[in-house]
XYZ file of C-alpha atoms in Angstrom:
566
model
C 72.877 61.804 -111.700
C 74.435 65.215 -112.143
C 74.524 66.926 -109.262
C 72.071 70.294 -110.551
C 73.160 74.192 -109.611
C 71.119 76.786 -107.409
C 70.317 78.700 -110.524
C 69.382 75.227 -112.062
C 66.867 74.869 -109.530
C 65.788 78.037 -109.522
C 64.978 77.864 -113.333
C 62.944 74.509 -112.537
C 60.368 76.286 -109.985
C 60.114 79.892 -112.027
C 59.031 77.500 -115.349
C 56.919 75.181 -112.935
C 55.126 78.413 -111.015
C 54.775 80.253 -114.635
C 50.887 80.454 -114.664
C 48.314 81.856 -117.165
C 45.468 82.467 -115.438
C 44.642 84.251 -112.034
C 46.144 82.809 -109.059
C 46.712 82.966 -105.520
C 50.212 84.075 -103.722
C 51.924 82.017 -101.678
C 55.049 83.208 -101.365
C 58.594 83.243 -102.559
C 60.820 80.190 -103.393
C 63.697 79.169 -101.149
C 66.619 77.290 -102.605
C 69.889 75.675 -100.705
C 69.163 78.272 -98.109
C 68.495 81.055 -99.605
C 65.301 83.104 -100.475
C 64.745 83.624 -104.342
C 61.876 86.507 -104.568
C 62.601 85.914 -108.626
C 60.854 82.219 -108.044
C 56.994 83.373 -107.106
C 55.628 80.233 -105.420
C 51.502 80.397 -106.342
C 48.425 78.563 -106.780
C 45.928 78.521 -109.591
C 42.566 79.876 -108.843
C 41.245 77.549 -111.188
C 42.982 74.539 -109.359
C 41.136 75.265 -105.927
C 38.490 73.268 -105.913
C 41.003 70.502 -106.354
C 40.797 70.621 -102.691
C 44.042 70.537 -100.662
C 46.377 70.159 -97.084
C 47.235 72.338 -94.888
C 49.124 70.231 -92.361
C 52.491 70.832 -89.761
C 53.449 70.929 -86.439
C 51.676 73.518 -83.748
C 53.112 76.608 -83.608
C 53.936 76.396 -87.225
C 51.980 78.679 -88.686
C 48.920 76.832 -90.299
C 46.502 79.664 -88.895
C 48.396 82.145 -90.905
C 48.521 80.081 -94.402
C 44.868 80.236 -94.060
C 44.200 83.284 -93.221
C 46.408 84.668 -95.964
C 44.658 82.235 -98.724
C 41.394 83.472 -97.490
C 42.300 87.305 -98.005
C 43.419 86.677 -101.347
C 40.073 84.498 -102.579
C 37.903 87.049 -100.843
C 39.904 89.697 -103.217
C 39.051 87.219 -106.510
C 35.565 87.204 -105.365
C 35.382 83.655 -103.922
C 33.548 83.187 -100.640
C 35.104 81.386 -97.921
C 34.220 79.263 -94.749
C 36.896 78.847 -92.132
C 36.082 77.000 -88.627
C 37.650 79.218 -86.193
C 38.809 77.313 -83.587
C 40.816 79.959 -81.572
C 39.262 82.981 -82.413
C 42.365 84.324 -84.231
C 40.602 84.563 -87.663
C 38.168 86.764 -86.446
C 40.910 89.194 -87.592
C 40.265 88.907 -91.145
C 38.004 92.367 -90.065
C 40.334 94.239 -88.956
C 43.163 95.824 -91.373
C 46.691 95.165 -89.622
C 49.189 98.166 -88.946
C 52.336 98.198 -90.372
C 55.912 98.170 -89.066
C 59.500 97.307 -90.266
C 59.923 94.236 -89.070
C 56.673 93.120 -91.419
C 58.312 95.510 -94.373
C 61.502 94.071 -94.028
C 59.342 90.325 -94.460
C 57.336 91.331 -97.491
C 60.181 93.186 -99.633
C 62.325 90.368 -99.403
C 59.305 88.036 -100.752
C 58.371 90.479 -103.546
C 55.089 91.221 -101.768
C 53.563 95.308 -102.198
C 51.862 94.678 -98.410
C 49.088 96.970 -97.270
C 46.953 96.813 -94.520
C 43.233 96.074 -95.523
C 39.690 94.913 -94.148
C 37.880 91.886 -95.389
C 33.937 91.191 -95.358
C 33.637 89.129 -92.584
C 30.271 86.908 -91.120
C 30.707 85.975 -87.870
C 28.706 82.514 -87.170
C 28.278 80.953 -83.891
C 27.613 77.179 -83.543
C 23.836 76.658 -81.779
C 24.678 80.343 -80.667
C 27.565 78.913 -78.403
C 29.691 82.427 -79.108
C 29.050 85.943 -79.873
C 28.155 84.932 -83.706
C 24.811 84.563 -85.605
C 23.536 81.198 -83.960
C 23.777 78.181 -86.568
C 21.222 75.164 -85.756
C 20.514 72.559 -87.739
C 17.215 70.042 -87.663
C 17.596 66.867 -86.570
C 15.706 65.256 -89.824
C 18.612 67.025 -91.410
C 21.302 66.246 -89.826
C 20.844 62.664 -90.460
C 21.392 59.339 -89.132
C 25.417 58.989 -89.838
C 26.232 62.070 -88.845
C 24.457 62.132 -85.675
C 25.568 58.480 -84.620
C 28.879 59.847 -84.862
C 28.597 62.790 -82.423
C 26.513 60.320 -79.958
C 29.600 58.103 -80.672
C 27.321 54.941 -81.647
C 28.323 51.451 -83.095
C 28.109 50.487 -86.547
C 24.865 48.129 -85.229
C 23.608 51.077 -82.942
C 24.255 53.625 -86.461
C 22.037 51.124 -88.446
C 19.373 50.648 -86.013
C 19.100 54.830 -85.556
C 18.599 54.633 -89.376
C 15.663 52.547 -89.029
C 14.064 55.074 -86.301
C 14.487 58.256 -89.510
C 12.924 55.586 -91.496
C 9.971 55.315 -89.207
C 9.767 58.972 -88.598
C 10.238 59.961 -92.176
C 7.403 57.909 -93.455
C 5.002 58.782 -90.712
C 5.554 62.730 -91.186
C 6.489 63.308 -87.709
C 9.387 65.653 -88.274
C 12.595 65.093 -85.974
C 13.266 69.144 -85.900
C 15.013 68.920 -82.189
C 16.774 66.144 -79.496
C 13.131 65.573 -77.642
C 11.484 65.086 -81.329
C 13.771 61.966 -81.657
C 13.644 60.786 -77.874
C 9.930 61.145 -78.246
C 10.101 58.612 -81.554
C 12.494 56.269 -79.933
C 10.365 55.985 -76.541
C 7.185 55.423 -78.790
C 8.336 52.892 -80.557
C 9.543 51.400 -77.155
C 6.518 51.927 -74.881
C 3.832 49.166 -75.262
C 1.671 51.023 -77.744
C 4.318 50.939 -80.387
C 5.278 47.726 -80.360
C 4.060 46.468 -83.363
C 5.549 49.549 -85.406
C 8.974 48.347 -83.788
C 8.432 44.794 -84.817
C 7.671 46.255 -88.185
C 10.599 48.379 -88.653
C 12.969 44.551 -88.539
C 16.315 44.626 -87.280
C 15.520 47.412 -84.447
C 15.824 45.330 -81.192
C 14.300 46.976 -78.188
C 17.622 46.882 -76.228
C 18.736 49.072 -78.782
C 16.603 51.372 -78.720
C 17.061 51.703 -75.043
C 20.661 52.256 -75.823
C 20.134 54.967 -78.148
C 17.513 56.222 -75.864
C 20.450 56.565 -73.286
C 22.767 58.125 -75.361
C 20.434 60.806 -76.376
C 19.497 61.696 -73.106
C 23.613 61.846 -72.859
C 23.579 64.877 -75.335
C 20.448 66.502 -73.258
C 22.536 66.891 -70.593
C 25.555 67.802 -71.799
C 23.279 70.833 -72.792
C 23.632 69.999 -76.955
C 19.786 70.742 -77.393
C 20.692 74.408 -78.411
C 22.417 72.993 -81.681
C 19.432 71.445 -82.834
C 16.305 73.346 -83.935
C 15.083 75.867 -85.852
C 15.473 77.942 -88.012
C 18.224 75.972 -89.536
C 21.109 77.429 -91.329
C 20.591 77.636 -95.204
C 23.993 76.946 -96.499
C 24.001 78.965 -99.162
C 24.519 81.759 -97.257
C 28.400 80.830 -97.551
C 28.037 81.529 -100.958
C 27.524 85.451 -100.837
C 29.451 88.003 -102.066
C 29.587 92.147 -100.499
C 28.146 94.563 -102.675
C 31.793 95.409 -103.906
C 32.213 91.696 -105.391
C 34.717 90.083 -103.314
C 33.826 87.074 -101.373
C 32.257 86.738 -97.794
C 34.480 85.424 -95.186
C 32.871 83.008 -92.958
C 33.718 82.279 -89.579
C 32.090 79.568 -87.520
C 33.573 79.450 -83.796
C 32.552 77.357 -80.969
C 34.457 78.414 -77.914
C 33.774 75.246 -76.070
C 35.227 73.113 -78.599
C 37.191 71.648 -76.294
C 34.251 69.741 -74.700
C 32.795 69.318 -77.479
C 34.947 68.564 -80.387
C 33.506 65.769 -82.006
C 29.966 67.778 -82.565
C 32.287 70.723 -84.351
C 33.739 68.341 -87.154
C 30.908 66.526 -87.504
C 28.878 69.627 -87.918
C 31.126 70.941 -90.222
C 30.518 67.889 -92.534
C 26.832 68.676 -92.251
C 27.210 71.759 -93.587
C 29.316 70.157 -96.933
C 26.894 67.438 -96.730
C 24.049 69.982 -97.282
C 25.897 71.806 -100.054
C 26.805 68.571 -101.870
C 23.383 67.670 -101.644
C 22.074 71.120 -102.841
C 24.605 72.662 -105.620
C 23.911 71.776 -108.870
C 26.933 70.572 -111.127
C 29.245 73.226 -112.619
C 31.699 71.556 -114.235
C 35.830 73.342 -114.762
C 35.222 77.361 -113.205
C 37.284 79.464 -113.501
C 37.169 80.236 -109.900
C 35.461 78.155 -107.058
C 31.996 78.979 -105.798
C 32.737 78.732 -102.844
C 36.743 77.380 -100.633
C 35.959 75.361 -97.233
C 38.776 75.141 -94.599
C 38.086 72.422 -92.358
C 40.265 72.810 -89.334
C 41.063 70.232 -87.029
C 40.656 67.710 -89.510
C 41.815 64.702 -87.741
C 38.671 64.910 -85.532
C 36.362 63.973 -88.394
C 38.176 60.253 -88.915
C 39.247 59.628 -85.057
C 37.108 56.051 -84.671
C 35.126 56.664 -87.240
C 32.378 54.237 -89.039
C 33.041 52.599 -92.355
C 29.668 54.468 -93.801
C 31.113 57.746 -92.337
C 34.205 57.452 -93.867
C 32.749 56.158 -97.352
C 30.058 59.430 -96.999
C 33.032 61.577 -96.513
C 34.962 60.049 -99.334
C 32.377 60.526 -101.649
C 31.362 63.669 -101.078
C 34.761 65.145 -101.458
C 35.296 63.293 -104.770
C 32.508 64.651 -106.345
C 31.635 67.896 -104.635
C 34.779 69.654 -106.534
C 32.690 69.039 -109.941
C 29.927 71.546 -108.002
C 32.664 74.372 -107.929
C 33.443 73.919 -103.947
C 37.065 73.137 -103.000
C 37.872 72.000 -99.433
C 41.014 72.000 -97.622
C 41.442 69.998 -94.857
C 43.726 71.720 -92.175
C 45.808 69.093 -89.716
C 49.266 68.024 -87.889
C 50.187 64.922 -90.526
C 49.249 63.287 -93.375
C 48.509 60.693 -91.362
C 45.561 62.256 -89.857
C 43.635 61.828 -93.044
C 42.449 57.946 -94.274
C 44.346 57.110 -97.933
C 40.890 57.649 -99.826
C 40.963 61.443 -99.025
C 44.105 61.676 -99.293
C 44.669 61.161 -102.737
C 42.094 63.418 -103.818
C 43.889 66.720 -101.575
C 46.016 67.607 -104.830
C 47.105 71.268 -103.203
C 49.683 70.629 -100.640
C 50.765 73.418 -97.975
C 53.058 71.517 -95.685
C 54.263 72.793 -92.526
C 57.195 71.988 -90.524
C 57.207 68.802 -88.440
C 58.744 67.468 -85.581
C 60.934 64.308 -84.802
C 61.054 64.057 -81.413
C 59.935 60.553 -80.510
C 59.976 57.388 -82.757
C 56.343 57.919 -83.827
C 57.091 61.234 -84.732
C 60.088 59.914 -86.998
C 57.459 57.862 -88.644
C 55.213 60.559 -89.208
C 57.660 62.230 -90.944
C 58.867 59.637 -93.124
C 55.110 59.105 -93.874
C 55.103 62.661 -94.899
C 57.892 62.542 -97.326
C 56.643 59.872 -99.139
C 53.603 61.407 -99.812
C 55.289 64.352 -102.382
C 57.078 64.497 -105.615
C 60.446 63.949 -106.147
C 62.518 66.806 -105.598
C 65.594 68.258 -105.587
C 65.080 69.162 -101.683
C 66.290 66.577 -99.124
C 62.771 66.762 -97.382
C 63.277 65.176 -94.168
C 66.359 67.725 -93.216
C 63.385 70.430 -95.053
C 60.535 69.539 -92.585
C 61.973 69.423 -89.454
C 64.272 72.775 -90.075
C 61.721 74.969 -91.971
C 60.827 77.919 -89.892
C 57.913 79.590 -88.945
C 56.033 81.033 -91.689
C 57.507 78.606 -94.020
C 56.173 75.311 -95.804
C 56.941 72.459 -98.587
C 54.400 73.455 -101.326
C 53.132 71.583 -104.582
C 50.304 72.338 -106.397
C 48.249 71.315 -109.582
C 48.901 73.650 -112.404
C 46.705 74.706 -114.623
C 47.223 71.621 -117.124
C 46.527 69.286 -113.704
C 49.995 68.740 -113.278
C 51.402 68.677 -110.166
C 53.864 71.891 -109.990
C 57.642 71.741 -108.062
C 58.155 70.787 -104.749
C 59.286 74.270 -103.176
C 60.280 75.227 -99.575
C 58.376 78.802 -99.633
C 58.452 82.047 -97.142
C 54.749 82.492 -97.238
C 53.093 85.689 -97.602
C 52.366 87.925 -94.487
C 48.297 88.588 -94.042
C 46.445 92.616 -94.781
C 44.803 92.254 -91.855
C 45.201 91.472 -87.978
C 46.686 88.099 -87.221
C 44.523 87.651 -84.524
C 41.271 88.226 -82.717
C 39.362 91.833 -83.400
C 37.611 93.548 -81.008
C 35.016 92.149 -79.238
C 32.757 95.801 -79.323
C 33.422 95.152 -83.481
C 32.591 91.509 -83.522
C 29.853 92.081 -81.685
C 28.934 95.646 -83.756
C 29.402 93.583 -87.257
C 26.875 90.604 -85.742
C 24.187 93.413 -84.649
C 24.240 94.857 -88.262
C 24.138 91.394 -90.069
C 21.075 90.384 -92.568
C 21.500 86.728 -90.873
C 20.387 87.763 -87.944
C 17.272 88.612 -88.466
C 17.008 85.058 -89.952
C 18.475 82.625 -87.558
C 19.063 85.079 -84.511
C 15.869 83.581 -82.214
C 15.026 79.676 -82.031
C 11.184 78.882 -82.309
C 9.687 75.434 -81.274
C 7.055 74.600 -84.320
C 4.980 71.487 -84.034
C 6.945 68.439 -84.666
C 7.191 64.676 -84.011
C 7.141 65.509 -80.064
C 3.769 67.417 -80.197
C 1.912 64.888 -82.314
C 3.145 61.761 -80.175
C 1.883 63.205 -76.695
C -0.533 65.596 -78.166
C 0.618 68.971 -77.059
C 0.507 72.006 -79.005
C 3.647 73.459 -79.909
C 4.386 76.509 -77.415
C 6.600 78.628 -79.426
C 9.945 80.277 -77.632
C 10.002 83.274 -79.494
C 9.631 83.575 -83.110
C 12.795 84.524 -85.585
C 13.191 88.306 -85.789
C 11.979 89.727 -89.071
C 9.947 86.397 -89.286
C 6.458 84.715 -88.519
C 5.207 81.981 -86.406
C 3.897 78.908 -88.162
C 0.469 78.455 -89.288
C -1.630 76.034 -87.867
C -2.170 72.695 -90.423
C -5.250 73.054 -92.532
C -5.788 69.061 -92.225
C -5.082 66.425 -94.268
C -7.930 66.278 -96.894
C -7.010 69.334 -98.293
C -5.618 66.834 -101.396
C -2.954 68.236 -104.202
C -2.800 70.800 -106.018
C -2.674 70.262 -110.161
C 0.162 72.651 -110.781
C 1.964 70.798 -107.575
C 1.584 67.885 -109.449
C 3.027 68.437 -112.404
C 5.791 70.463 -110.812
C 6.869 66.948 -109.335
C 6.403 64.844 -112.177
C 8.753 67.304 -114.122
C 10.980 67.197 -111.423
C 10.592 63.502 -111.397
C 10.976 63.101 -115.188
C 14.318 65.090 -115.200
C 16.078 64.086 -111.815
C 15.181 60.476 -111.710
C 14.316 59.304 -115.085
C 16.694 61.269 -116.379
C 14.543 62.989 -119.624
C 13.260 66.096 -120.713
C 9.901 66.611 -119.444
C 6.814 66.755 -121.575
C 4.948 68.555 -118.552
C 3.349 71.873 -118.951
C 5.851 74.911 -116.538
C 3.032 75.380 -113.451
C 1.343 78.769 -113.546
C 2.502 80.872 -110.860
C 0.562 81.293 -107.523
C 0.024 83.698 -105.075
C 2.459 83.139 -101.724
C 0.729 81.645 -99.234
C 1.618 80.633 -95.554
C 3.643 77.813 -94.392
C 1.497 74.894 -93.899
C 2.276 71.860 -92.024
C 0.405 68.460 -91.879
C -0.858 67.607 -88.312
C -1.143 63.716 -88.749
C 1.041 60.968 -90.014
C -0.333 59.440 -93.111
C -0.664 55.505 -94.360
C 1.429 54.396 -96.674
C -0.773 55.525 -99.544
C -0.296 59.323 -98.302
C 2.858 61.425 -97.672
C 5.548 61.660 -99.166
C 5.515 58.352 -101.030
C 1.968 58.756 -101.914
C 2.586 62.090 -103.699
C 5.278 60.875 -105.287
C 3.587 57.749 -106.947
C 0.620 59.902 -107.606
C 3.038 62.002 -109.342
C 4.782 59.332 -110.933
C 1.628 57.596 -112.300
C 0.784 61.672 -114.197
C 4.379 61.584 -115.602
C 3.729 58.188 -117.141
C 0.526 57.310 -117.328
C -2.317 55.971 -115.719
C -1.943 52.420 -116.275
C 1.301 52.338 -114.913
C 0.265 53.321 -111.083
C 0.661 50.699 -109.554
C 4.753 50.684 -110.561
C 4.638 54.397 -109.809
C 3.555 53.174 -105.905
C 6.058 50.863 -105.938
C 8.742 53.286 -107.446
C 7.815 55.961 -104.368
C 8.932 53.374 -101.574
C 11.869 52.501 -103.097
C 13.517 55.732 -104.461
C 11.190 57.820 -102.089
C 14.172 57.889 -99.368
C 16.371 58.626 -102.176
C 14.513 61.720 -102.540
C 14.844 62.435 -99.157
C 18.575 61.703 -97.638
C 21.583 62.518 -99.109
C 24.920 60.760 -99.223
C 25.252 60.807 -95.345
C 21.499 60.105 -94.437
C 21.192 64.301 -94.730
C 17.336 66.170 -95.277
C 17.753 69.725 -95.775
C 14.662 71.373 -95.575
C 14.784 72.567 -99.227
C 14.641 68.828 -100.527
C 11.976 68.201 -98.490
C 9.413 70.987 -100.136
């Protein structure tokens, strides 16, 4: 093979990086040594949510790649979500002062640097942090995800399953940790026995284990990131009033004691807007770009239906306009199945120090292109601020492998000021939302018959209404709101049903008792069922609501948001 020139190679990434459509920056190409500000090294916006890696060594620069990427989306009008681990990002609101050392950096990449502010949301996980408190309910965080923070067995995972089951048909809502350890010692205690025997496959010693492990998370003081009001995810899809994206950023400043709960609840919050977005098909820019830092933590030990949940959901979620890059050391890190659907590659300098290390690296390699880089000399050499980059370009081609001096960020590479974090939360429209828990009645209440004492309700909100009882029966217009939703979603047809007339608001109600199996959920839904096709065929609209009712209810990780449950 003849041996090709520097301007050969050269040629190869300027035709390679030659894009139509808008685009993101990366940097500039560097070829046998030196740096080629002629070769732009970039990323179709378009090509985002093909989802992507952001992987090297510590100390490499990782932080930076993403804060960059996320100053330039925000710009395009594409909200971002970023997990924070360190704090650093929180300088995304901050606009960065120049100096020569950085205008030395950016001329030689091409770059016309200046500094700049971005709209930034500061989030707080289960208010753990000085950002607007995040919670989610237990009902919808689901049974997967939540085996996996309480670290449960595949058997254990299964048998937790069955306990939603039993809560979800019985209408006692799981909305915190003592909803759940008030289920589980119910169907323990001698009075629930038979409803335990019912369930199959839930042995009592089971139980008692889960039991355990939930009073685990009680004490390790976890009950704060489980409540209400829970976070609607689509507030990560806002923009500011001068159309460029939101930058979200969730920190948990304990992560370190808690770092399986911070991956896990960063799936949740995927989960939910898998579960909620409706398809969009090719965009020409992503609704909405999801860095997911620390990524290794999701897959450490992780259960065969977590791992399938997670596969799925970032095979498919692309097609609702969301791309998600998964930020880690290696390769390695991620299972094969996710792997090959991260088609954006970002990849850091690594480090051969020990013979697992050396593997790593070889691992690494394997995984790109061929090139006319030698990339294991390229990996462990690159410096900071520099990474192995391919992309797919706008005809879903994967682009030139190209070593590339990234871009330097607008703003502060680092944390802002705690008097403007803390200035920027006081003035947010979240906070008014999610900024005070409240304790509503819930599966605890109606097993040991206590009224719901209420901590506080939301700012800007309402307490809950008392439940108006259970013979209240439906509402027409409710009706055939469901059997046109039933129609379309399930059966998959154009409904024949009349649109509902519109009715005044009314308060939040909330049913006091659990129902038999011919009330609830299942019961509206077959009652529903049997209007959308007839009367004759009841019976098989009953039978439908068991089996697809659950359908209705959990997602592709066992998730409930509270807007598929109304």
């Amino acid at each position: 093979m003849a041996i090709k020139s520097t301007a050969d190679k050269v040629a190869t990434i300027q035709k390679g990086y030659t894009l139509e459509g808008p685009t993101i920056e990366l940097g500039a190409a560097i070829v046998d040594g030196e740096l080629h500000k002629e070769a732009p090294v970039r990323l179709p916006l378009s090509m985002m949510n093909r989802h992507g890696l952001v992987a090297g060594a510590t100390g490499t620069g990782k932080t930076v790649t993403l804060h960059m990427m996320a100053e330039q989306l925000s710009t395009a009008g594409v909200p971002v979500f970023l997990a924070d681990i360190k704090g650093d990002l929180s300088g995304l609101a901050t606009a960065a002062s120049g100096s020569e050392k950085l205008k030395a950096r950016t001329d030689s990449i091409g770059q016309a640097w200046s500094g700049k502010t971005f709209p930034v949301e500061f989030l707080a996980l289960g208010g753990d942090g000085a950002g607007i408190p995040v919670r989610s309910t237990i009902t919808s965080f689901g049974p997967i995800l939540l085996s996996r923070v309480m670290e449960l067995n595949e058997t254990q995972e299964s048998s937790l399953q069955l306990v939603f089951h039993f809560a979800d048909k019985n209408n006692l809502e799981l909305i915190d940790l003592k909803d759940l350890r008030a289920v589980i010692q119910f169907l323990t205690s001698d009075e629930g026995k038979d409803e335990l025997e019912n369930l199959g496959g839930l042995s009592k010693s089971t139980a008692g284990v889960i039991l355990r492990e939930l009073i685990t998370l009680e004490a390790q003081g976890m009950e704060k990131f489980f409540g209400e009001p829970e976070f609607d995810t689509a507030e990560l899809l806002r923009t500011a009033p001068d159309g460029r994206g939101v930058v979200t950023c969730l920190e948990l400043p304990t992560l370190q004691t808690k770092p399986m709960l911070f991956s896990t609840f960063l799936m949740w919050l995927l989960a939910d807007l898998f579960e909620d977005l409706p398809e969009a098909g090719d965009l020409d820019k992503p609704k909405l770009v999801f860095f997911l830092d620390e990524a290794h933590l999701l897959f450490n030990g992780a259960s065969k239906a977590f791992l399938d949940a997670i596969t799925t959901t970032v095979r498919l979620i692309r097609s609702k306009g969301v791309g998600i890059f998964f930020v880690t050391q290696t390769p390695k890190d991620v299972p094969a199945e996710v792997l090959g659907q991260l088609a954006n590659r970002v990849q850091h300098a690594l480090r051969a120090f020990t013979p697992e290390d050396a593997k790593a690296l070889k691992a690494t390699v394997s995984t790109f292109p061929m090139s006319d880089y030698d990339l294991e000399e390229t990996l462990t050499s690159a410096g900071i601020g520099e990474a192995v980059i391919t992309v797919m370009n706008e005809k879903g081609a994967p682009t030139p492998v190209a070593l590339t001096r990234l871009r330097a960020p607008e703003s502060v590479m680092g944390p802002s000021e705690d008097a403007l974090i803390a200035s920027t939360v006081a003035g947010s429209a979240l906070l008014a939302k999610y900024g005070t828990a409240v304790d509503n009645v819930s599966a605890y209440e109606k097993l040991t018959g206590r009224a719901a004492s209420s901590t506080g309700p939301a700012a800007g909100g309402s307490a809950a209404q008392p439940p108006t009882g259970a013979g209240a029966g439906l509402d027409p217009n409710a009706v055939d709101a469901d059997a046109r939703r039933i129609e379309e979603e399930i059966l998959g047809r154009p409904s024949s049903r009349p649109a509902p007339a519109p009715e005044p608001e009314r308060a939040p109600q909330r049913r006091s008792q659990p129902q038999d199996s011919g009330g609830g959920m299942a019961g509206d839904l077959a009652g529903a069922l049997g209007g959308a096709l007839g009367g004759g065929l009841k019976s098989m609209a009953r039978s439908l609501g068991t089996q697809i009712g659950r359908e209705l209810l959990r997602g592709v990780f066992g998730t409930a948001s509270r807007r598929r449950r109304r």
